[in-house]
Amino acid sequence: MSNIFSENDLEILIATKDRCNFDFLLKMFPFKHFSNFNLLIVNQSKTEILLSEYNSVRVINSNESGLSKSRNIAIKNAIKNICLISDDDVVFYDNVIESVLGAFILYQEAAIITFNHIRVGKSYPEKKLYKKFEHNFKSIWDVSSIEIAFKVEEIRKNEICFDENFGLGSFFETAEEFLFLRNSLTQKIKMIYSPEIIVSHPLVSSGKDAGADNLIFARSALYYKVKGNFAYLWLLKYMLFLIANNYINKADFIKKYKKGLAGIYKYKELTNA
């Protein structure tokens, strides 16, 4: 693959649900009409059909559910050299195309490049690092899916996909991007962080309520997947962390701990671990 890219080499993969028109795209691209970009939209719905009259905007309607399933459908059906992952509630910066393609031209060895984003209402980006670095198993914990771009041929060649047990709409509603990147590093995929801000995202995030039952359930499953039986020790330490930082009350310790155990048991059940 050539390392000199044009605007036509980038495709934005958008996960959405229950859409019947493109009004949401107008908010995502406030600086130029969305038809000026190559978009692949996966619309998950059992009731709504989304149709496109634009050659640059392709739509796949799916009656399946789950964010990771949506991402995998998009990866399988992408047709451009470089793909950028997106949700349907972001707002792109007007330099998004130049920033993404410029990074892949600059860092020719990288198959995956992650970028930076800013939360709506904040004056500073999520990541405070303003220099490029090569990702490792520790740094990928801080990556959001909307920051990830990749060379699709490398992803397919190495059979890298999202774990469909994780992510919104699945059994464990967290960490799908971490597992995607972890799988990539395991496959020796070169992965770079580039500090450009390419997108903004609403302030409210499903991952911020650390003491919520669904998050404890999901994170416990994640740690069992990654660390095996060490997850039981981690869960105990995590409960103490939540209490110390006032995410949960001491009176809720047993209830929350059991919720974590339930997550581990559910993961073992799903995977026959």
PDB file of C-alpha atoms in Angstrom:
ATOM      1  CA  MET A   1       0.000   0.000   0.000  1.00  0.00           C
ATOM      2  CA  SER A   2       1.258   3.468  -0.860  1.00  0.00           C
ATOM      3  CA  ASN A   3       2.056   5.715   2.071  1.00  0.00           C
ATOM      4  CA  ILE A   4       0.879   8.793   0.173  1.00  0.00           C
ATOM      5  CA  PHE A   5      -2.826   9.195   0.768  1.00  0.00           C
ATOM      6  CA  SER A   6      -5.505  11.438  -0.677  1.00  0.00           C
ATOM      7  CA  GLU A   7      -8.808  12.499   0.883  1.00  0.00           C
ATOM      8  CA  ASN A   8     -10.519   9.637  -0.923  1.00  0.00           C
ATOM      9  CA  ASP A   9      -8.436   7.108   1.026  1.00  0.00           C
ATOM     10  CA  LEU A  10     -10.214   7.789   4.333  1.00  0.00           C
ATOM     11  CA  GLU A  11     -13.531   6.266   5.378  1.00  0.00           C
ATOM     12  CA  ILE A  12     -15.339   7.150   8.599  1.00  0.00           C
ATOM     13  CA  LEU A  13     -17.107   4.190  10.227  1.00  0.00           C
ATOM     14  CA  ILE A  14     -20.160   5.401  12.151  1.00  0.00           C
ATOM     15  CA  ALA A  15     -22.136   3.250  14.577  1.00  0.00           C
ATOM     16  CA  THR A  16     -25.731   4.320  15.144  1.00  0.00           C
ATOM     17  CA  LYS A  17     -29.149   2.857  15.873  1.00  0.00           C
ATOM     18  CA  ASP A  18     -32.822   3.395  15.030  1.00  0.00           C
ATOM     19  CA  ARG A  19     -32.171   6.003  12.327  1.00  0.00           C
ATOM     20  CA  CYS A  20     -34.442   6.747   9.370  1.00  0.00           C
ATOM     21  CA  ASN A  21     -32.789   9.986   8.148  1.00  0.00           C
ATOM     22  CA  PHE A  22     -29.427  11.752   8.112  1.00  0.00           C
ATOM     23  CA  ASP A  23     -30.232  14.667  10.414  1.00  0.00           C
ATOM     24  CA  PHE A  24     -27.677  13.449  12.955  1.00  0.00           C
ATOM     25  CA  LEU A  25     -24.901  13.802  10.368  1.00  0.00           C
ATOM     26  CA  LEU A  26     -25.555  17.522   9.998  1.00  0.00           C
ATOM     27  CA  LYS A  27     -24.514  18.009  13.627  1.00  0.00           C
ATOM     28  CA  MET A  28     -21.463  15.791  13.224  1.00  0.00           C
ATOM     29  CA  PHE A  29     -20.132  17.788  10.260  1.00  0.00           C
ATOM     30  CA  PRO A  30     -20.997  21.460  10.960  1.00  0.00           C
ATOM     31  CA  PHE A  31     -18.290  22.862   8.670  1.00  0.00           C
ATOM     32  CA  LYS A  32     -19.108  21.004   5.431  1.00  0.00           C
ATOM     33  CA  HIS A  33     -21.922  18.826   4.119  1.00  0.00           C
ATOM     34  CA  PHE A  34     -21.459  15.204   5.167  1.00  0.00           C
ATOM     35  CA  SER A  35     -21.668  13.982   1.564  1.00  0.00           C
ATOM     36  CA  ASN A  36     -18.178  15.420   1.046  1.00  0.00           C
ATOM     37  CA  PHE A  37     -16.805  12.559   3.162  1.00  0.00           C
ATOM     38  CA  ASN A  38     -16.630   8.811   2.669  1.00  0.00           C
ATOM     39  CA  LEU A  39     -18.938   7.407   5.329  1.00  0.00           C
ATOM     40  CA  LEU A  40     -19.975   3.865   6.194  1.00  0.00           C
ATOM     41  CA  ILE A  41     -22.925   3.890   8.591  1.00  0.00           C
ATOM     42  CA  VAL A  42     -24.069   0.779  10.417  1.00  0.00           C
ATOM     43  CA  ASN A  43     -27.647   1.403  11.544  1.00  0.00           C
ATOM     44  CA  GLN A  44     -28.779  -1.181  14.085  1.00  0.00           C
ATOM     45  CA  SER A  45     -32.551  -1.296  14.274  1.00  0.00           C
ATOM     46  CA  LYS A  46     -35.439  -3.725  14.263  1.00  0.00           C
ATOM     47  CA  THR A  47     -37.908  -1.078  13.098  1.00  0.00           C
ATOM     48  CA  GLU A  48     -36.129   1.683  11.142  1.00  0.00           C
ATOM     49  CA  ILE A  49     -34.471   1.574   7.707  1.00  0.00           C
ATOM     50  CA  LEU A  50     -31.869   4.135   6.692  1.00  0.00           C
ATOM     51  CA  LEU A  51     -31.323   4.702   2.963  1.00  0.00           C
ATOM     52  CA  SER A  52     -28.688   6.815   1.197  1.00  0.00           C
ATOM     53  CA  GLU A  53     -28.910   8.735  -2.042  1.00  0.00           C
ATOM     54  CA  TYR A  54     -25.247   9.778  -1.857  1.00  0.00           C
ATOM     55  CA  ASN A  55     -22.480   7.762  -3.522  1.00  0.00           C
ATOM     56  CA  SER A  56     -20.076   8.720  -0.740  1.00  0.00           C
ATOM     57  CA  VAL A  57     -22.402   7.600   2.063  1.00  0.00           C
ATOM     58  CA  ARG A  58     -22.979   3.868   2.361  1.00  0.00           C
ATOM     59  CA  VAL A  59     -25.430   2.360   4.842  1.00  0.00           C
ATOM     60  CA  ILE A  60     -25.723  -1.122   6.280  1.00  0.00           C
ATOM     61  CA  ASN A  61     -28.967  -1.767   8.138  1.00  0.00           C
ATOM     62  CA  SER A  62     -28.629  -4.521  10.715  1.00  0.00           C
ATOM     63  CA  ASN A  63     -31.186  -6.028  13.082  1.00  0.00           C
ATOM     64  CA  GLU A  64     -28.405  -7.134  15.435  1.00  0.00           C
ATOM     65  CA  SER A  65     -27.498  -5.123  18.518  1.00  0.00           C
ATOM     66  CA  GLY A  66     -24.286  -4.241  20.297  1.00  0.00           C
ATOM     67  CA  LEU A  67     -21.611  -1.644  19.583  1.00  0.00           C
ATOM     68  CA  SER A  68     -18.856  -4.184  18.979  1.00  0.00           C
ATOM     69  CA  LYS A  69     -20.997  -6.046  16.457  1.00  0.00           C
ATOM     70  CA  SER A  70     -21.560  -2.751  14.671  1.00  0.00           C
ATOM     71  CA  ARG A  71     -17.818  -2.021  14.602  1.00  0.00           C
ATOM     72  CA  ASN A  72     -17.044  -5.484  13.224  1.00  0.00           C
ATOM     73  CA  ILE A  73     -19.634  -5.158  10.464  1.00  0.00           C
ATOM     74  CA  ALA A  74     -18.060  -1.839   9.480  1.00  0.00           C
ATOM     75  CA  ILE A  75     -14.516  -3.244   9.421  1.00  0.00           C
ATOM     76  CA  LYS A  76     -15.639  -6.158   7.276  1.00  0.00           C
ATOM     77  CA  ASN A  77     -17.340  -3.862   4.758  1.00  0.00           C
ATOM     78  CA  ALA A  78     -14.932  -0.905   4.660  1.00  0.00           C
ATOM     79  CA  ILE A  79     -13.584  -0.105   1.181  1.00  0.00           C
ATOM     80  CA  LYS A  80     -10.983   2.626   1.772  1.00  0.00           C
ATOM     81  CA  ASN A  81      -7.363   2.287   2.871  1.00  0.00           C
ATOM     82  CA  ILE A  82      -7.689   4.183   6.151  1.00  0.00           C
ATOM     83  CA  CYS A  83     -10.656   3.928   8.534  1.00  0.00           C
ATOM     84  CA  LEU A  84     -11.603   6.228  11.404  1.00  0.00           C
ATOM     85  CA  ILE A  85     -13.959   4.906  14.083  1.00  0.00           C
ATOM     86  CA  SER A  86     -16.840   7.144  15.122  1.00  0.00           C
ATOM     87  CA  ASP A  87     -19.986   7.301  17.210  1.00  0.00           C
ATOM     88  CA  ASP A  88     -23.104   9.199  16.146  1.00  0.00           C
ATOM     89  CA  ASP A  89     -22.920  11.926  18.804  1.00  0.00           C
ATOM     90  CA  VAL A  90     -19.511  13.421  18.070  1.00  0.00           C
ATOM     91  CA  VAL A  91     -18.648  16.667  16.289  1.00  0.00           C
ATOM     92  CA  PHE A  92     -15.669  16.553  13.957  1.00  0.00           C
ATOM     93  CA  TYR A  93     -13.077  19.300  13.705  1.00  0.00           C
ATOM     94  CA  ASP A  94     -12.745  20.782  10.251  1.00  0.00           C
ATOM     95  CA  ASN A  95      -9.168  19.501   9.976  1.00  0.00           C
ATOM     96  CA  VAL A  96     -10.037  15.873  10.727  1.00  0.00           C
ATOM     97  CA  ILE A  97      -9.164  14.527   7.267  1.00  0.00           C
ATOM     98  CA  GLU A  98      -5.846  16.369   7.046  1.00  0.00           C
ATOM     99  CA  SER A  99      -4.889  15.381  10.609  1.00  0.00           C
ATOM    100  CA  VAL A 100      -5.606  11.679  10.172  1.00  0.00           C
ATOM    101  CA  LEU A 101      -4.085  11.242   6.734  1.00  0.00           C
ATOM    102  CA  GLY A 102      -1.147  13.492   7.612  1.00  0.00           C
ATOM    103  CA  ALA A 103      -0.339  11.296  10.603  1.00  0.00           C
ATOM    104  CA  PHE A 104      -0.320   8.133   8.503  1.00  0.00           C
ATOM    105  CA  ILE A 105       1.980   9.818   5.985  1.00  0.00           C
ATOM    106  CA  LEU A 106       4.283  11.022   8.759  1.00  0.00           C
ATOM    107  CA  TYR A 107       4.307   7.747  10.715  1.00  0.00           C
ATOM    108  CA  GLN A 108       4.516   5.325   7.817  1.00  0.00           C
ATOM    109  CA  GLU A 109       5.334   2.337  10.022  1.00  0.00           C
ATOM    110  CA  ALA A 110       2.091   2.616  12.009  1.00  0.00           C
ATOM    111  CA  ALA A 111      -0.937   0.467  11.206  1.00  0.00           C
ATOM    112  CA  ILE A 112      -3.001   2.093  13.974  1.00  0.00           C
ATOM    113  CA  ILE A 113      -2.833   5.719  15.065  1.00  0.00           C
ATOM    114  CA  THR A 114      -4.807   7.153  17.957  1.00  0.00           C
ATOM    115  CA  PHE A 115      -5.568  10.844  18.319  1.00  0.00           C
ATOM    116  CA  ASN A 116      -6.977  13.218  20.918  1.00  0.00           C
ATOM    117  CA  HIS A 117     -10.480  14.552  21.574  1.00  0.00           C
ATOM    118  CA  ILE A 118     -12.124  17.181  23.723  1.00  0.00           C
ATOM    119  CA  ARG A 119     -15.283  17.024  25.829  1.00  0.00           C
ATOM    120  CA  VAL A 120     -18.007  19.518  25.009  1.00  0.00           C
ATOM    121  CA  GLY A 121     -17.872  22.414  27.461  1.00  0.00           C
ATOM    122  CA  LYS A 122     -14.216  21.913  28.365  1.00  0.00           C
ATOM    123  CA  SER A 123     -11.342  24.091  27.214  1.00  0.00           C
ATOM    124  CA  TYR A 124      -8.679  21.383  27.353  1.00  0.00           C
ATOM    125  CA  PRO A 125      -8.370  17.977  25.640  1.00  0.00           C
ATOM    126  CA  GLU A 126      -8.768  14.604  27.322  1.00  0.00           C
ATOM    127  CA  LYS A 127      -5.070  13.830  26.957  1.00  0.00           C
ATOM    128  CA  LYS A 128      -2.443  16.275  28.137  1.00  0.00           C
ATOM    129  CA  LEU A 129       0.417  14.764  26.146  1.00  0.00           C
ATOM    130  CA  TYR A 130       1.413  16.869  23.155  1.00  0.00           C
ATOM    131  CA  LYS A 131       4.119  14.606  21.759  1.00  0.00           C
ATOM    132  CA  LYS A 132       3.917  11.465  19.656  1.00  0.00           C
ATOM    133  CA  PHE A 133       4.714   8.142  21.348  1.00  0.00           C
ATOM    134  CA  GLU A 134       4.439   4.455  20.575  1.00  0.00           C
ATOM    135  CA  HIS A 135       1.633   2.689  22.426  1.00  0.00           C
ATOM    136  CA  ASN A 136       2.162  -0.168  24.858  1.00  0.00           C
ATOM    137  CA  PHE A 137      -0.172  -2.344  26.916  1.00  0.00           C
ATOM    138  CA  LYS A 138      -0.400   0.344  29.610  1.00  0.00           C
ATOM    139  CA  SER A 139      -1.068   3.387  27.424  1.00  0.00           C
ATOM    140  CA  ILE A 140      -3.999   1.828  25.562  1.00  0.00           C
ATOM    141  CA  TRP A 141      -6.143   1.919  28.708  1.00  0.00           C
ATOM    142  CA  ASP A 142      -6.690   5.637  28.092  1.00  0.00           C
ATOM    143  CA  VAL A 143      -7.783   5.440  24.443  1.00  0.00           C
ATOM    144  CA  SER A 144     -11.375   6.165  23.390  1.00  0.00           C
ATOM    145  CA  SER A 145     -12.781   4.427  20.327  1.00  0.00           C
ATOM    146  CA  ILE A 146     -13.503   7.762  18.608  1.00  0.00           C
ATOM    147  CA  GLU A 147      -9.735   8.443  18.601  1.00  0.00           C
ATOM    148  CA  ILE A 148      -8.782   5.302  16.659  1.00  0.00           C
ATOM    149  CA  ALA A 149      -7.817   5.160  12.973  1.00  0.00           C
ATOM    150  CA  PHE A 150      -6.224   2.209  11.199  1.00  0.00           C
ATOM    151  CA  LYS A 151      -5.048   0.686   7.941  1.00  0.00           C
ATOM    152  CA  VAL A 152      -7.876  -1.707   7.224  1.00  0.00           C
ATOM    153  CA  GLU A 153      -5.758  -4.240   5.301  1.00  0.00           C
ATOM    154  CA  GLU A 154      -3.499  -4.730   8.334  1.00  0.00           C
ATOM    155  CA  ILE A 155      -6.483  -5.234  10.637  1.00  0.00           C
ATOM    156  CA  ARG A 156      -8.080  -7.800   8.353  1.00  0.00           C
ATOM    157  CA  LYS A 157      -4.824  -9.592   7.603  1.00  0.00           C
ATOM    158  CA  ASN A 158      -4.224 -10.123  11.313  1.00  0.00           C
ATOM    159  CA  GLU A 159      -7.885 -11.052  11.925  1.00  0.00           C
ATOM    160  CA  ILE A 160      -8.295  -8.325  14.517  1.00  0.00           C
ATOM    161  CA  CYS A 161     -11.844  -7.519  15.570  1.00  0.00           C
ATOM    162  CA  PHE A 162     -13.863  -6.220  18.499  1.00  0.00           C
ATOM    163  CA  ASP A 163     -14.812  -8.706  21.224  1.00  0.00           C
ATOM    164  CA  GLU A 164     -18.597  -8.856  20.923  1.00  0.00           C
ATOM    165  CA  ASN A 165     -19.023  -9.768  24.588  1.00  0.00           C
ATOM    166  CA  PHE A 166     -17.845  -6.238  25.468  1.00  0.00           C
ATOM    167  CA  GLY A 167     -19.137  -2.760  24.609  1.00  0.00           C
ATOM    168  CA  LEU A 168     -22.463  -0.962  24.876  1.00  0.00           C
ATOM    169  CA  GLY A 169     -25.411  -3.217  24.142  1.00  0.00           C
ATOM    170  CA  SER A 170     -23.491  -6.371  25.040  1.00  0.00           C
ATOM    171  CA  PHE A 171     -23.038  -8.395  28.233  1.00  0.00           C
ATOM    172  CA  PHE A 172     -20.178  -6.229  29.520  1.00  0.00           C
ATOM    173  CA  GLU A 173     -20.674  -2.569  28.614  1.00  0.00           C
ATOM    174  CA  THR A 174     -17.108  -1.326  28.629  1.00  0.00           C
ATOM    175  CA  ALA A 175     -13.554  -1.695  27.307  1.00  0.00           C
ATOM    176  CA  GLU A 176     -14.253  -2.796  23.737  1.00  0.00           C
ATOM    177  CA  GLU A 177     -11.623  -0.386  22.406  1.00  0.00           C
ATOM    178  CA  PHE A 178      -9.033  -1.521  24.950  1.00  0.00           C
ATOM    179  CA  LEU A 179      -9.480  -5.150  23.925  1.00  0.00           C
ATOM    180  CA  PHE A 180      -9.286  -4.220  20.228  1.00  0.00           C
ATOM    181  CA  LEU A 181      -5.988  -2.423  20.798  1.00  0.00           C
ATOM    182  CA  ARG A 182      -4.672  -5.123  23.130  1.00  0.00           C
ATOM    183  CA  ASN A 183      -5.334  -7.731  20.469  1.00  0.00           C
ATOM    184  CA  SER A 184      -3.498  -5.534  17.985  1.00  0.00           C
ATOM    185  CA  LEU A 185      -0.432  -5.206  20.210  1.00  0.00           C
ATOM    186  CA  THR A 186      -0.430  -8.955  20.787  1.00  0.00           C
ATOM    187  CA  GLN A 187      -0.284  -9.343  17.002  1.00  0.00           C
ATOM    188  CA  LYS A 188       2.738  -6.990  16.937  1.00  0.00           C
ATOM    189  CA  ILE A 189       0.809  -4.222  15.216  1.00  0.00           C
ATOM    190  CA  LYS A 190       2.679  -0.905  15.276  1.00  0.00           C
ATOM    191  CA  MET A 191       0.558   1.666  17.090  1.00  0.00           C
ATOM    192  CA  ILE A 192       1.275   5.378  17.520  1.00  0.00           C
ATOM    193  CA  TYR A 193      -0.323   8.200  19.497  1.00  0.00           C
ATOM    194  CA  SER A 194      -0.562  11.491  17.593  1.00  0.00           C
ATOM    195  CA  PRO A 195      -1.682  14.494  19.689  1.00  0.00           C
ATOM    196  CA  GLU A 196      -3.973  16.255  17.174  1.00  0.00           C
ATOM    197  CA  ILE A 197      -7.516  16.938  18.399  1.00  0.00           C
ATOM    198  CA  ILE A 198      -9.867  15.612  15.724  1.00  0.00           C
ATOM    199  CA  VAL A 199     -13.287  15.462  17.393  1.00  0.00           C
ATOM    200  CA  SER A 200     -15.393  16.614  20.340  1.00  0.00           C
ATOM    201  CA  HIS A 201     -17.732  14.433  22.364  1.00  0.00           C
ATOM    202  CA  PRO A 202     -20.552  15.093  24.866  1.00  0.00           C
ATOM    203  CA  LEU A 203     -19.426  15.471  28.456  1.00  0.00           C
ATOM    204  CA  VAL A 204     -21.622  12.686  29.831  1.00  0.00           C
ATOM    205  CA  SER A 205     -19.959   9.298  29.472  1.00  0.00           C
ATOM    206  CA  SER A 206     -21.176   5.821  30.341  1.00  0.00           C
ATOM    207  CA  GLY A 207     -17.746   4.991  31.722  1.00  0.00           C
ATOM    208  CA  LYS A 208     -17.534   7.700  34.399  1.00  0.00           C
ATOM    209  CA  ASP A 209     -19.705   6.239  37.199  1.00  0.00           C
ATOM    210  CA  ALA A 210     -17.106   3.928  38.641  1.00  0.00           C
ATOM    211  CA  GLY A 211     -19.419   2.603  41.356  1.00  0.00           C
ATOM    212  CA  ALA A 212     -22.312   1.626  39.089  1.00  0.00           C
ATOM    213  CA  ASP A 213     -23.355  -2.035  39.208  1.00  0.00           C
ATOM    214  CA  ASN A 214     -23.088  -2.508  35.446  1.00  0.00           C
ATOM    215  CA  LEU A 215     -19.572  -1.091  35.372  1.00  0.00           C
ATOM    216  CA  ILE A 216     -18.354  -3.214  38.291  1.00  0.00           C
ATOM    217  CA  PHE A 217     -19.915  -6.238  36.576  1.00  0.00           C
ATOM    218  CA  ALA A 218     -18.219  -5.418  33.272  1.00  0.00           C
ATOM    219  CA  ARG A 219     -14.806  -4.447  34.641  1.00  0.00           C
ATOM    220  CA  SER A 220     -14.608  -7.616  36.704  1.00  0.00           C
ATOM    221  CA  ALA A 221     -15.258  -9.682  33.589  1.00  0.00           C
ATOM    222  CA  LEU A 222     -12.640  -7.680  31.726  1.00  0.00           C
ATOM    223  CA  TYR A 223     -10.003  -8.284  34.366  1.00  0.00           C
ATOM    224  CA  TYR A 224     -10.753 -11.986  34.387  1.00  0.00           C
ATOM    225  CA  LYS A 225     -10.309 -12.065  30.611  1.00  0.00           C
ATOM    226  CA  VAL A 226      -6.989 -10.228  30.882  1.00  0.00           C
ATOM    227  CA  LYS A 227      -5.558 -11.525  34.180  1.00  0.00           C
ATOM    228  CA  GLY A 228      -7.339 -14.819  34.857  1.00  0.00           C
ATOM    229  CA  ASN A 229      -7.721 -15.752  38.531  1.00  0.00           C
ATOM    230  CA  PHE A 230      -5.845 -12.612  39.615  1.00  0.00           C
ATOM    231  CA  ALA A 231      -9.158 -10.877  38.920  1.00  0.00           C
ATOM    232  CA  TYR A 232     -10.490 -12.051  42.282  1.00  0.00           C
ATOM    233  CA  LEU A 233      -7.699 -10.199  44.101  1.00  0.00           C
ATOM    234  CA  TRP A 234      -8.134  -7.206  41.820  1.00  0.00           C
ATOM    235  CA  LEU A 235     -11.859  -7.104  42.632  1.00  0.00           C
ATOM    236  CA  LEU A 236     -11.148  -6.878  46.350  1.00  0.00           C
ATOM    237  CA  LYS A 237      -8.661  -4.048  45.792  1.00  0.00           C
ATOM    238  CA  TYR A 238     -11.120  -2.332  43.458  1.00  0.00           C
ATOM    239  CA  MET A 239     -13.835  -2.362  46.121  1.00  0.00           C
ATOM    240  CA  LEU A 240     -11.450  -0.722  48.598  1.00  0.00           C
ATOM    241  CA  PHE A 241     -10.528   1.872  45.962  1.00  0.00           C
ATOM    242  CA  LEU A 242     -14.208   2.671  45.337  1.00  0.00           C
ATOM    243  CA  ILE A 243     -14.848   3.128  49.054  1.00  0.00           C
ATOM    244  CA  ALA A 244     -11.732   5.252  49.578  1.00  0.00           C
ATOM    245  CA  ASN A 245     -12.751   7.559  46.733  1.00  0.00           C
ATOM    246  CA  ASN A 246     -16.442   7.748  47.780  1.00  0.00           C
ATOM    247  CA  TYR A 247     -17.768   5.973  44.698  1.00  0.00           C
ATOM    248  CA  ILE A 248     -19.580   3.512  46.971  1.00  0.00           C
ATOM    249  CA  ASN A 249     -20.464   3.360  50.682  1.00  0.00           C
ATOM    250  CA  LYS A 250     -18.950   0.847  53.077  1.00  0.00           C
ATOM    251  CA  ALA A 251     -22.441  -0.562  53.612  1.00  0.00           C
ATOM    252  CA  ASP A 252     -22.581  -1.500  49.924  1.00  0.00           C
ATOM    253  CA  PHE A 253     -19.307  -3.452  49.942  1.00  0.00           C
ATOM    254  CA  ILE A 254     -20.802  -6.963  49.970  1.00  0.00           C
ATOM    255  CA  LYS A 255     -23.473  -6.133  47.401  1.00  0.00           C
ATOM    256  CA  LYS A 256     -20.969  -4.534  45.018  1.00  0.00           C
ATOM    257  CA  TYR A 257     -18.426  -7.319  45.517  1.00  0.00           C
ATOM    258  CA  LYS A 258     -21.046  -9.909  44.602  1.00  0.00           C
ATOM    259  CA  LYS A 259     -21.867  -7.878  41.496  1.00  0.00           C
ATOM    260  CA  GLY A 260     -18.226  -8.144  40.473  1.00  0.00           C
ATOM    261  CA  LEU A 261     -18.196 -11.887  41.113  1.00  0.00           C
ATOM    262  CA  ALA A 262     -21.311 -12.197  38.970  1.00  0.00           C
ATOM    263  CA  GLY A 263     -19.454 -10.506  36.119  1.00  0.00           C
ATOM    264  CA  ILE A 264     -16.586 -12.976  36.375  1.00  0.00           C
ATOM    265  CA  TYR A 265     -18.961 -15.956  36.490  1.00  0.00           C
ATOM    266  CA  LYS A 266     -20.891 -14.620  33.498  1.00  0.00           C
ATOM    267  CA  TYR A 267     -17.728 -14.275  31.463  1.00  0.00           C
ATOM    268  CA  LYS A 268     -16.663 -17.791  32.399  1.00  0.00           C
ATOM    269  CA  GLU A 269     -20.075 -19.072  31.405  1.00  0.00           C
ATOM    270  CA  LEU A 270     -19.973 -17.316  28.017  1.00  0.00           C
ATOM    271  CA  THR A 271     -16.467 -18.495  27.170  1.00  0.00           C
ATOM    272  CA  ASN A 272     -16.390 -21.864  28.948  1.00  0.00           C
ATOM    273  CA  ALA A 273     -13.351 -20.581  30.826  1.00  0.00           C
TER     274      ALA A 273
END
